[in-house]
Amino acid sequence: MNENINRNSTARWRDLDIRHHLNPFSDYKTLKSEEGGSRIIVRAEGAHLYDSEGQKILDGMAGLWCVNLGYGREELARSAYEQMLELPYYNSFFKTTTPPTVELAEKLAELAPGDLNYAFYGSSGSESNDTVVRMVRFYWNKAGKPGKRNFISRTHAYHGSTMASASLGGMKPMQQIYGLPLEGFHHVVPPYWYDFGGELSPEEFGLQAAQAIEEKILELGPETVAAFIGEPIMGAGGVLIPPDSYWPEVQRICNKYDILLVADEVICGFGRTGEMFGSQRYGITPDMMTLAKGITSGYLPLSAVMVNERIASKLREEGGEFAHGYTYSGHPVSCAVALTNLALLENEDLVRRTREETGPHLRGRLNELVDHPLVGEVRSEGLIAAVELVRDKQARSRWDDKGTAGQICRDHCFARNIILRAVRDAMVFSPPLTIETSQIDELVDGLRVSLDRTLEDLARR
Ligand code: PXG
């Protein structure tokens, strides 16, 4: 180590990051250089992060769409501490389990729509979606229809980074050179009216996008299709909010061909859309639901697959075990933190507040941006939102196909100590559900100034 570098300094941490750490989703050539380098986050409180240089940063993304209760919640830390002293680990394999594991399963069954009464745990959204793939195939096998093996998903979908969850996903850069998607994974158009709707009204397009699923089912043969998976609102794909016509039609099609409907609620779950689950916002009752992120507000890793009576009763029939599980399935400390997290979510009335107060406030403030020359569309639901940056509003055309406008705007926000994410040319919002309306104002005001700067930069090119 370079002797001149002080132990607890930014320089030292950046140096270690460059020399020994491979960050997720990073271009190492750019990041791992002297000019590049990571910002080091050392502490956080409420909706604010603090970096190692003492900068205070407003987090418009709740970490990675997960810190729903905000940072610095002592109640969550305390429940982890107490559970660690009581029982830091035990597994749920081989006829054992722990109290927080089953208490949380009951709580999730109570919150989940319909008869999604059973939880299978993992530690990440990716794992829970992998579990879905294996569980669905196990189910159809037991149901005497082993030919039902195909999954249908959407372009732009994000379902995780493991081989199966990235196959479910619809992001080309995550697939091509990695030999993905695996066999049996198929993709159709997402309900993204702004890019794919053309002359159709959003409602007409919503129906058409749902019918693309039916066409795919008929192309593959309904007897080969196991399940359709979708996020109620697609998050990492750019906050793609479907027209209201979309989900009921998807549900109708899945019912018609006896195809399981899986809702990936990893981002939408636990109040993000102003309902407890995105499925409830769109009036659908999936057969399975995957949960992660907001389940613990990101304080500890935890995920769950919720399963309905139809599937659970089949899994419980005689005819072999479900050979699947993780060391940390139902981890008692993560489950204890989740229980406290969900109690706080309810006690602080955050779902109603998102639906009736903060969500409408964000929408109102974002709507003020539609006059900006760079803004083609704003869309929001609860506390998840996107602002599309365009070159030509009428033609809905972008500055380029590399997301340059989004990147420039994101950097201007970052320089103003505001964290928003750019997905292609959409600036996306997903703040903690505890955010104050004055902090929402700060985010939107900061974005407006950043839009002005971005336009100047683009005009200079
Ligand atoms: N499903 C959805 C809908 C997600 O958003 C996952 C599954 C996977 O969860 P894990 O816990 O395995 O990461 C996610 C994760 C981004 C970004 O760039 C989004 C996610 C993860 C990393 C980056 O917006 N979402």
Short mmCIF file of C-alpha atoms and ligand atoms in Angstrom, two decimals:
data_model
loop_
_atom_site.label_atom_id
_atom_site.label_comp_id
_atom_site.label_asym_id
_atom_site.label_seq_id
_atom_site.Cartn_x
_atom_site.Cartn_y
_atom_site.Cartn_z
CA MET A 1 0.00 0.00 0.00
CA ASN A 2 1.12 3.51 -0.74
CA GLU A 3 2.42 4.92 2.59
CA ASN A 4 1.22 8.40 1.74
CA ILE A 5 -2.36 7.35 1.71
CA ASN A 6 -4.07 8.02 4.98
CA ARG A 7 -5.94 5.01 6.44
CA ASN A 8 -9.50 6.32 6.56
CA SER A 9 -9.38 8.57 3.57
CA THR A 10 -11.28 8.78 0.36
CA ALA A 11 -8.05 8.28 -1.55
CA ARG A 12 -7.33 5.04 0.24
CA TRP A 13 -10.81 3.59 -0.31
CA ARG A 14 -10.85 4.61 -3.93
CA ASP A 15 -7.45 3.05 -4.36
CA LEU A 16 -8.62 -0.21 -2.76
CA ASP A 17 -11.75 -0.15 -4.91
CA ILE A 18 -9.60 0.17 -8.01
CA ARG A 19 -7.06 -2.45 -6.99
CA HIS A 20 -9.24 -5.18 -5.45
CA HIS A 21 -12.96 -4.71 -6.04
CA LEU A 22 -15.01 -5.69 -9.06
CA ASN A 23 -18.22 -3.65 -8.83
CA PRO A 24 -21.50 -4.95 -10.25
CA PHE A 25 -22.72 -3.61 -13.60
CA SER A 26 -19.59 -1.53 -14.16
CA ASP A 27 -17.39 -0.70 -17.10
CA TYR A 28 -14.06 -1.49 -15.44
CA LYS A 29 -12.04 0.27 -18.10
CA THR A 30 -13.73 3.57 -17.19
CA LEU A 31 -14.23 3.00 -13.48
CA LYS A 32 -10.89 1.44 -12.64
CA SER A 33 -8.72 4.35 -13.70
CA GLU A 34 -7.27 7.36 -11.96
CA GLU A 35 -9.84 9.73 -13.53
CA GLY A 36 -12.69 7.37 -12.75
CA GLY A 37 -13.18 5.94 -9.34
CA SER A 38 -16.15 5.40 -7.06
CA ARG A 39 -17.89 7.79 -4.76
CA ILE A 40 -17.57 6.37 -1.25
CA ILE A 41 -20.79 6.46 0.78
CA VAL A 42 -20.03 6.30 4.48
CA ARG A 43 -23.26 7.05 6.32
CA ALA A 44 -26.94 7.82 5.81
CA GLU A 45 -29.94 9.27 7.60
CA GLY A 46 -33.54 9.62 6.42
CA ALA A 47 -33.41 10.26 2.67
CA HIS A 48 -29.81 11.53 2.77
CA LEU A 49 -26.48 9.85 2.09
CA TYR A 50 -23.12 11.25 3.19
CA ASP A 51 -19.96 10.53 1.22
CA SER A 52 -16.41 10.30 2.51
CA GLU A 53 -15.81 13.94 1.53
CA GLY A 54 -18.65 15.06 3.79
CA GLN A 55 -21.06 15.79 0.93
CA LYS A 56 -24.75 15.42 1.75
CA ILE A 57 -26.66 13.75 -1.05
CA LEU A 58 -30.43 13.42 -1.50
CA ASP A 59 -31.23 9.85 -2.53
CA GLY A 60 -34.04 9.87 -5.08
CA MET A 61 -33.62 6.14 -5.68
CA ALA A 62 -33.91 4.66 -2.16
CA GLY A 63 -30.57 2.94 -2.74
CA LEU A 64 -31.49 0.54 -5.54
CA TRP A 65 -35.29 0.89 -5.24
CA CYS A 66 -35.22 -0.70 -1.80
CA VAL A 67 -34.70 1.56 1.24
CA ASN A 68 -38.43 2.22 1.55
CA LEU A 69 -38.35 3.21 5.23
CA GLY A 70 -35.35 5.49 4.77
CA TYR A 71 -31.92 5.22 6.37
CA GLY A 72 -30.91 5.18 10.01
CA ARG A 73 -33.96 3.38 11.43
CA GLU A 74 -32.95 2.31 14.90
CA GLU A 75 -35.91 -0.08 15.25
CA LEU A 76 -34.58 -2.18 12.37
CA ALA A 77 -31.04 -2.23 13.74
CA ARG A 78 -32.35 -3.18 17.16
CA SER A 79 -34.42 -6.11 15.88
CA ALA A 80 -31.37 -7.45 14.01
CA TYR A 81 -29.20 -7.07 17.12
CA GLU A 82 -31.69 -8.79 19.39
CA GLN A 83 -32.31 -11.66 16.96
CA MET A 84 -28.57 -12.15 16.49
CA LEU A 85 -28.10 -12.59 20.21
CA GLU A 86 -31.11 -14.90 20.49
CA LEU A 87 -30.46 -17.04 17.40
CA PRO A 88 -28.17 -15.67 14.69
CA TYR A 89 -28.68 -18.56 12.29
CA TYR A 90 -30.49 -21.74 11.82
CA ASN A 91 -31.81 -23.30 8.65
CA SER A 92 -35.23 -24.45 7.56
CA PHE A 93 -34.04 -27.67 5.91
CA PHE A 94 -34.68 -31.17 7.25
CA LYS A 95 -37.76 -30.55 9.37
CA THR A 96 -36.57 -27.49 11.30
CA THR A 97 -37.33 -23.79 11.16
CA THR A 98 -37.24 -20.70 13.40
CA PRO A 99 -39.92 -18.41 14.90
CA PRO A 100 -39.23 -15.26 12.80
CA THR A 101 -39.27 -17.41 9.64
CA VAL A 102 -42.80 -18.66 10.20
CA GLU A 103 -44.10 -15.45 11.80
CA LEU A 104 -43.06 -13.58 8.66
CA ALA A 105 -44.63 -16.22 6.38
CA GLU A 106 -47.94 -15.65 8.16
CA LYS A 107 -47.58 -11.87 7.85
CA LEU A 108 -46.80 -12.08 4.13
CA ALA A 109 -49.79 -14.38 3.58
CA GLU A 110 -51.99 -11.85 5.35
CA LEU A 111 -50.74 -8.96 3.18
CA ALA A 112 -50.62 -10.75 -0.18
CA PRO A 113 -53.66 -10.64 -2.47
CA GLY A 114 -55.91 -13.64 -3.11
CA ASP A 115 -54.81 -16.97 -1.69
CA LEU A 116 -51.06 -16.42 -1.98
CA ASN A 117 -50.66 -18.05 1.41
CA TYR A 118 -47.23 -19.70 1.26
CA ALA A 119 -43.70 -18.27 1.28
CA PHE A 120 -40.50 -19.83 -0.07
CA TYR A 121 -37.51 -17.74 0.99
CA GLY A 122 -34.25 -16.68 -0.60
CA SER A 123 -31.81 -13.81 -0.14
CA SER A 124 -32.30 -11.84 -3.36
CA GLY A 125 -34.78 -11.09 -6.09
CA SER A 126 -32.64 -13.08 -8.51
CA GLU A 127 -32.82 -16.15 -6.30
CA SER A 128 -36.56 -15.82 -5.90
CA ASN A 129 -37.03 -15.68 -9.67
CA ASP A 130 -34.77 -18.71 -10.08
CA THR A 131 -36.97 -20.44 -7.53
CA VAL A 132 -40.00 -19.56 -9.65
CA VAL A 133 -38.48 -21.25 -12.69
CA ARG A 134 -37.73 -24.44 -10.81
CA MET A 135 -40.95 -24.46 -8.82
CA VAL A 136 -43.14 -23.87 -11.88
CA ARG A 137 -41.50 -26.75 -13.75
CA PHE A 138 -41.82 -28.95 -10.66
CA TYR A 139 -45.49 -27.99 -10.39
CA TRP A 140 -46.35 -28.85 -14.01
CA ASN A 141 -44.46 -32.09 -13.71
CA LYS A 142 -46.50 -33.08 -10.68
CA ALA A 143 -49.66 -31.90 -12.41
CA GLY A 144 -48.97 -34.42 -15.17
CA LYS A 145 -48.07 -31.82 -17.80
CA PRO A 146 -44.26 -31.98 -18.00
CA GLY A 147 -44.41 -30.48 -21.49
CA LYS A 148 -45.29 -27.10 -20.00
CA ARG A 149 -41.76 -25.72 -19.66
CA ASN A 150 -41.67 -22.43 -21.58
CA PHE A 151 -41.64 -19.01 -19.91
CA ILE A 152 -42.87 -15.83 -21.53
CA SER A 153 -41.55 -12.45 -20.41
CA ARG A 154 -41.00 -9.02 -21.94
CA THR A 155 -38.25 -7.05 -23.64
CA HIS A 156 -36.74 -4.50 -21.19
CA ALA A 157 -37.77 -6.69 -18.22
CA TYR A 158 -35.34 -7.02 -15.32
CA HIS A 159 -35.71 -10.12 -13.18
CA GLY A 160 -32.15 -10.51 -11.87
CA SER A 161 -28.61 -11.49 -12.74
CA THR A 162 -28.41 -15.25 -12.33
CA MET A 163 -28.53 -17.41 -15.47
CA ALA A 164 -32.25 -18.19 -15.16
CA SER A 165 -33.37 -14.77 -13.92
CA ALA A 166 -31.34 -13.02 -16.64
CA SER A 167 -33.03 -15.36 -19.14
CA LEU A 168 -36.40 -14.25 -17.83
CA GLY A 169 -35.17 -10.68 -18.19
CA GLY A 170 -35.28 -8.94 -21.53
CA MET A 171 -32.05 -6.97 -21.55
CA LYS A 172 -29.86 -7.75 -24.55
CA PRO A 173 -26.53 -6.67 -23.00
CA MET A 174 -27.14 -9.18 -20.18
CA GLN A 175 -27.74 -12.01 -22.61
CA GLN A 176 -25.93 -12.12 -25.92
CA ILE A 177 -22.34 -12.88 -24.98
CA TYR A 178 -23.37 -14.95 -21.97
CA GLY A 179 -25.18 -17.60 -24.00
CA LEU A 180 -28.59 -16.41 -22.82
CA PRO A 181 -31.49 -16.67 -22.80
CA LEU A 182 -31.40 -20.34 -21.86
CA GLU A 183 -33.67 -22.62 -23.83
CA GLY A 184 -37.33 -22.14 -23.00
CA PHE A 185 -37.38 -18.37 -22.38
CA HIS A 186 -39.30 -16.13 -24.77
CA HIS A 187 -39.95 -12.40 -24.91
CA VAL A 188 -42.71 -10.17 -26.22
CA VAL A 189 -43.21 -6.41 -26.53
CA PRO A 190 -43.57 -4.55 -23.19
CA PRO A 191 -46.50 -2.19 -22.54
CA TYR A 192 -44.28 0.80 -23.33
CA TRP A 193 -46.63 3.11 -25.16
CA TYR A 194 -44.12 5.94 -25.53
CA ASP A 195 -41.72 3.86 -27.63
CA PHE A 196 -43.94 1.23 -29.19
CA GLY A 197 -47.48 2.67 -29.18
CA GLY A 198 -47.20 4.63 -32.43
CA GLU A 199 -50.57 6.10 -33.45
CA LEU A 200 -52.58 3.93 -31.07
CA SER A 201 -54.12 5.37 -27.92
CA PRO A 202 -52.42 4.09 -24.75
CA GLU A 203 -55.46 1.93 -23.93
CA GLU A 204 -55.56 0.41 -27.42
CA PHE A 205 -51.85 -0.24 -27.24
CA GLY A 206 -52.19 -1.84 -23.79
CA LEU A 207 -54.57 -4.39 -25.29
CA GLN A 208 -52.29 -4.98 -28.26
CA ALA A 209 -49.25 -5.53 -26.02
CA ALA A 210 -51.23 -8.07 -23.96
CA GLN A 211 -52.36 -9.80 -27.13
CA ALA A 212 -48.72 -10.21 -28.13
CA ILE A 213 -48.57 -12.69 -25.25
CA GLU A 214 -51.48 -14.64 -26.72
CA GLU A 215 -49.78 -14.71 -30.12
CA LYS A 216 -46.60 -16.06 -28.51
CA ILE A 217 -48.59 -18.70 -26.63
CA LEU A 218 -50.23 -19.87 -29.87
CA GLU A 219 -46.88 -19.84 -31.70
CA LEU A 220 -45.25 -22.03 -29.00
CA GLY A 221 -48.37 -24.14 -28.38
CA PRO A 222 -50.32 -23.61 -25.14
CA GLU A 223 -49.43 -27.14 -24.02
CA THR A 224 -45.75 -26.06 -23.87
CA VAL A 225 -46.18 -22.78 -21.99
CA ALA A 226 -45.69 -22.90 -18.22
CA ALA A 227 -45.91 -19.30 -17.05
CA PHE A 228 -45.89 -15.63 -17.90
CA ILE A 229 -43.84 -13.33 -15.64
CA GLY A 230 -43.98 -9.56 -15.40
CA GLU A 231 -43.33 -6.66 -13.07
CA PRO A 232 -46.62 -4.77 -12.56
CA ILE A 233 -44.60 -1.63 -13.40
CA MET A 234 -41.25 -2.35 -15.04
CA GLY A 235 -38.63 -0.59 -12.92
CA ALA A 236 -35.06 -1.05 -14.12
CA GLY A 237 -36.37 -1.20 -17.70
CA GLY A 238 -37.23 2.50 -17.40
CA VAL A 239 -40.33 2.74 -15.18
CA LEU A 240 -42.68 1.50 -17.87
CA ILE A 241 -46.18 2.10 -16.51
CA PRO A 242 -48.72 0.00 -18.39
CA PRO A 243 -52.02 1.43 -19.64
CA ASP A 244 -54.89 0.24 -17.42
CA SER A 245 -56.14 -2.03 -20.22
CA TYR A 246 -52.99 -4.20 -20.09
CA TRP A 247 -53.01 -6.34 -16.94
CA PRO A 248 -56.67 -7.47 -16.93
CA GLU A 249 -56.16 -8.71 -20.49
CA VAL A 250 -52.94 -10.50 -19.49
CA GLN A 251 -54.82 -12.20 -16.66
CA ARG A 252 -57.64 -13.21 -19.04
CA ILE A 253 -55.15 -14.71 -21.52
CA CYS A 254 -53.26 -16.65 -18.84
CA ASN A 255 -56.52 -18.06 -17.49
CA LYS A 256 -57.73 -18.98 -20.97
CA TYR A 257 -54.66 -21.12 -21.76
CA ASP A 258 -54.01 -22.38 -18.23
CA ILE A 259 -50.72 -20.54 -17.92
CA LEU A 260 -49.45 -19.49 -14.51
CA LEU A 261 -49.26 -15.76 -13.91
CA VAL A 262 -46.20 -14.63 -11.95
CA ALA A 263 -45.90 -11.05 -10.69
CA ASP A 264 -42.37 -9.88 -9.99
CA GLU A 265 -43.09 -7.46 -7.13
CA VAL A 266 -39.43 -6.97 -6.20
CA ILE A 267 -39.70 -3.21 -6.85
CA CYS A 268 -43.48 -2.67 -6.79
CA GLY A 269 -44.08 -4.58 -3.56
CA PHE A 270 -44.60 -2.98 -0.14
CA GLY A 271 -46.17 0.30 -1.10
CA ARG A 272 -44.07 1.68 -3.95
CA THR A 273 -47.10 2.16 -6.26
CA GLY A 274 -49.43 3.43 -3.52
CA GLU A 275 -50.92 -0.04 -2.95
CA MET A 276 -49.28 -2.73 -0.86
CA PHE A 277 -48.53 -4.65 -4.09
CA GLY A 278 -48.51 -3.55 -7.72
CA SER A 279 -50.84 -6.47 -8.50
CA GLN A 280 -53.48 -4.76 -6.36
CA ARG A 281 -53.00 -1.48 -8.21
CA TYR A 282 -53.81 -3.29 -11.47
CA GLY A 283 -56.50 -5.60 -10.10
CA ILE A 284 -54.79 -8.89 -10.87
CA THR A 285 -54.41 -12.00 -8.77
CA PRO A 286 -51.23 -13.79 -9.73
CA ASP A 287 -50.50 -17.44 -8.95
CA MET A 288 -47.05 -16.52 -7.66
CA MET A 289 -45.38 -13.32 -6.58
CA THR A 290 -41.69 -12.60 -6.00
CA LEU A 291 -40.70 -10.19 -3.22
CA ALA A 292 -37.36 -8.68 -2.15
CA LYS A 293 -35.90 -5.17 -1.67
CA GLY A 294 -38.66 -3.36 0.32
CA ILE A 295 -39.37 -6.49 2.36
CA THR A 296 -36.52 -5.39 4.69
CA SER A 297 -36.05 -1.88 3.25
CA GLY A 298 -32.68 -3.26 2.11
CA TYR A 299 -31.30 -3.44 5.66
CA LEU A 300 -30.61 -7.16 5.22
CA PRO A 301 -30.85 -9.47 2.20
CA LEU A 302 -34.15 -11.33 1.98
CA SER A 303 -36.58 -12.46 -0.70
CA ALA A 304 -39.66 -14.62 -0.93
CA VAL A 305 -41.76 -16.37 -3.53
CA MET A 306 -45.42 -16.26 -2.54
CA VAL A 307 -47.42 -19.19 -3.83
CA ASN A 308 -51.18 -19.74 -4.03
CA GLU A 309 -53.25 -22.68 -2.79
CA ARG A 310 -53.46 -24.29 -6.21
CA ILE A 311 -49.69 -24.58 -6.53
CA ALA A 312 -48.95 -25.27 -2.87
CA SER A 313 -51.45 -28.11 -2.67
CA LYS A 314 -49.88 -29.75 -5.72
CA LEU A 315 -46.38 -29.32 -4.26
CA ARG A 316 -47.62 -30.98 -1.09
CA GLU A 317 -49.00 -34.06 -2.88
CA GLU A 318 -47.03 -37.27 -2.79
CA GLY A 319 -44.50 -37.84 -5.51
CA GLY A 320 -41.06 -36.55 -4.61
CA GLU A 321 -39.47 -33.61 -2.84
CA PHE A 322 -38.90 -30.12 -4.23
CA ALA A 323 -35.11 -30.37 -4.46
CA HIS A 324 -34.34 -26.69 -4.09
CA GLY A 325 -33.26 -24.29 -1.33
CA TYR A 326 -30.58 -21.96 -0.08
CA THR A 327 -28.47 -21.97 3.09
CA TYR A 328 -30.07 -18.66 4.00
CA SER A 329 -33.69 -19.53 3.06
CA GLY A 330 -35.75 -18.03 5.89
CA HIS A 331 -32.75 -16.53 7.68
CA PRO A 332 -34.00 -15.65 11.19
CA VAL A 333 -32.25 -12.27 11.40
CA SER A 334 -33.48 -11.11 7.98
CA CYS A 335 -37.00 -12.32 8.83
CA ALA A 336 -36.96 -10.51 12.19
CA VAL A 337 -35.93 -7.29 10.45
CA ALA A 338 -38.66 -7.81 7.82
CA LEU A 339 -41.29 -8.20 10.54
CA THR A 340 -40.25 -4.92 12.16
CA ASN A 341 -40.03 -3.24 8.76
CA LEU A 342 -43.58 -4.29 7.84
CA ALA A 343 -44.91 -3.20 11.24
CA LEU A 344 -43.38 0.26 10.71
CA LEU A 345 -44.74 0.45 7.17
CA GLU A 346 -48.21 -0.10 8.60
CA ASN A 347 -47.86 2.00 11.77
CA GLU A 348 -46.58 4.97 9.78
CA ASP A 349 -49.37 4.55 7.22
CA LEU A 350 -46.81 4.83 4.44
CA VAL A 351 -48.80 3.04 1.75
CA ARG A 352 -51.78 5.39 2.11
CA ARG A 353 -49.43 8.36 2.39
CA THR A 354 -47.75 7.30 -0.88
CA ARG A 355 -51.12 6.93 -2.61
CA GLU A 356 -52.77 10.08 -1.28
CA GLU A 357 -50.03 12.55 -0.38
CA THR A 358 -46.44 12.07 -1.52
CA GLY A 359 -47.33 10.24 -4.77
CA PRO A 360 -49.77 12.95 -5.95
CA HIS A 361 -47.30 15.63 -4.86
CA LEU A 362 -44.53 14.05 -6.96
CA ARG A 363 -46.89 13.71 -9.92
CA GLY A 364 -47.98 17.34 -9.63
CA ARG A 365 -44.42 18.60 -9.49
CA LEU A 366 -43.27 16.38 -12.36
CA ASN A 367 -46.17 17.55 -14.51
CA GLU A 368 -44.67 21.05 -14.32
CA LEU A 369 -41.71 19.70 -16.32
CA VAL A 370 -43.69 18.80 -19.46
CA ASP A 371 -43.15 22.31 -20.82
CA HIS A 372 -39.39 21.83 -20.76
CA PRO A 373 -38.02 21.46 -24.31
CA LEU A 374 -36.21 18.22 -23.37
CA VAL A 375 -39.18 16.48 -21.76
CA GLY A 376 -41.31 14.20 -23.93
CA GLU A 377 -43.39 12.55 -21.25
CA VAL A 378 -43.63 12.24 -17.48
CA ARG A 379 -45.27 9.25 -15.89
CA SER A 380 -45.69 8.23 -12.28
CA GLU A 381 -47.60 5.95 -9.96
CA GLY A 382 -47.19 6.39 -6.24
CA LEU A 383 -43.48 6.99 -5.65
CA ILE A 384 -42.12 5.51 -8.85
CA ALA A 385 -41.74 7.83 -11.80
CA ALA A 386 -39.94 8.57 -15.07
CA VAL A 387 -39.20 11.62 -17.17
CA GLU A 388 -38.46 10.88 -20.85
CA LEU A 389 -35.83 13.10 -22.46
CA VAL A 390 -36.35 13.68 -26.18
CA ARG A 391 -35.01 15.67 -29.09
CA ASP A 392 -38.36 16.05 -30.84
CA LYS A 393 -41.51 15.86 -28.75
CA GLN A 394 -43.84 15.41 -31.73
CA ALA A 395 -41.88 12.54 -33.27
CA ARG A 396 -40.98 11.13 -29.82
CA SER A 397 -37.40 10.84 -31.11
CA ARG A 398 -34.27 10.66 -28.94
CA TRP A 399 -30.92 12.44 -29.23
CA ASP A 400 -29.23 9.13 -30.00
CA ASP A 401 -29.73 5.45 -29.27
CA LYS A 402 -27.02 5.32 -26.60
CA GLY A 403 -28.88 7.13 -23.83
CA THR A 404 -26.45 10.06 -23.97
CA ALA A 405 -29.01 12.68 -22.89
CA GLY A 406 -29.93 10.56 -19.87
CA GLN A 407 -26.30 10.09 -18.88
CA ILE A 408 -25.52 13.79 -19.13
CA CYS A 409 -28.60 14.67 -17.08
CA ARG A 410 -27.81 12.04 -14.47
CA ASP A 411 -24.29 13.48 -14.10
CA HIS A 412 -25.67 17.01 -13.66
CA CYS A 413 -28.02 15.72 -10.94
CA PHE A 414 -25.13 13.88 -9.28
CA ALA A 415 -23.01 17.06 -9.35
CA ARG A 416 -25.89 18.80 -7.53
CA ASN A 417 -25.88 16.06 -4.88
CA ILE A 418 -29.10 14.50 -6.10
CA ILE A 419 -29.27 10.82 -6.99
CA LEU A 420 -31.60 9.89 -9.82
CA ARG A 421 -30.99 7.04 -12.23
CA ALA A 422 -30.98 7.27 -16.01
CA VAL A 423 -32.38 4.30 -17.90
CA ARG A 424 -31.60 4.93 -21.54
CA ASP A 425 -33.03 8.47 -21.85
CA ALA A 426 -35.51 8.28 -18.99
CA MET A 427 -34.68 9.87 -15.65
CA VAL A 428 -36.24 7.63 -13.03
CA PHE A 429 -37.36 8.25 -9.45
CA SER A 430 -37.92 5.80 -6.62
CA PRO A 431 -37.32 7.69 -3.36
CA PRO A 432 -37.81 6.31 0.15
CA LEU A 433 -41.53 6.16 1.02
CA THR A 434 -40.69 8.27 4.07
CA ILE A 435 -39.60 11.21 1.88
CA GLU A 436 -40.95 14.64 2.81
CA THR A 437 -42.80 16.74 0.23
CA SER A 438 -40.11 19.43 0.59
CA GLN A 439 -37.52 16.82 -0.37
CA ILE A 440 -39.60 15.86 -3.41
CA ASP A 441 -39.51 19.57 -4.35
CA GLU A 442 -35.73 19.52 -3.98
CA LEU A 443 -35.46 16.52 -6.32
CA VAL A 444 -37.71 18.01 -8.99
CA ASP A 445 -36.15 21.49 -8.76
CA GLY A 446 -32.71 19.90 -9.04
CA LEU A 447 -33.84 17.91 -12.04
CA ARG A 448 -35.16 21.06 -13.76
CA VAL A 449 -31.82 22.83 -13.44
CA SER A 450 -30.07 19.67 -14.62
CA LEU A 451 -32.38 19.53 -17.64
CA ASP A 452 -31.40 23.10 -18.53
CA ARG A 453 -27.69 22.23 -18.27
CA THR A 454 -28.23 19.04 -20.26
CA LEU A 455 -29.94 20.93 -23.05
CA GLU A 456 -27.01 23.38 -23.20
CA ASP A 457 -24.54 20.48 -23.38
CA LEU A 458 -26.52 18.71 -26.08
CA ALA A 459 -26.84 21.91 -28.13
CA ARG A 460 -23.03 22.38 -27.99
CA ARG A 461 -22.37 18.93 -29.46
N1 PXG B 1 -36.74 -8.31 -10.07
C1 PXG B 1 -36.83 -6.97 -10.20
C2 PXG B 1 -38.10 -6.37 -10.69
C3 PXG B 1 -35.73 -6.17 -9.86
O1 PXG B 1 -35.81 -4.84 -10.00
C4 PXG B 1 -34.52 -8.17 -9.28
C5 PXG B 1 -35.63 -8.90 -9.63
C6 PXG B 1 -33.30 -8.89 -8.80
O2 PXG B 1 -33.12 -8.67 -7.46
P1 PXG B 1 -31.66 -8.84 -6.80
O3 PXG B 1 -31.97 -8.71 -5.34
O4 PXG B 1 -31.16 -10.17 -7.15
O5 PXG B 1 -30.79 -7.74 -7.34
C7 PXG B 1 -34.56 -6.77 -9.39
C8 PXG B 1 -33.34 -5.97 -9.03
C9 PXG B 1 -31.03 -0.94 -11.67
C10 PXG B 1 -31.00 -2.18 -10.84
O6 PXG B 1 -30.06 -0.71 -12.35
C11 PXG B 1 -32.18 -2.81 -10.50
C12 PXG B 1 -32.12 -3.99 -9.77
C13 PXG B 1 -30.91 -4.51 -9.38
C14 PXG B 1 -29.74 -3.87 -9.73
C15 PXG B 1 -29.78 -2.69 -10.48
O7 PXG B 1 -32.04 -0.23 -11.65
N2 PXG B 1 -33.30 -4.66 -9.50
#
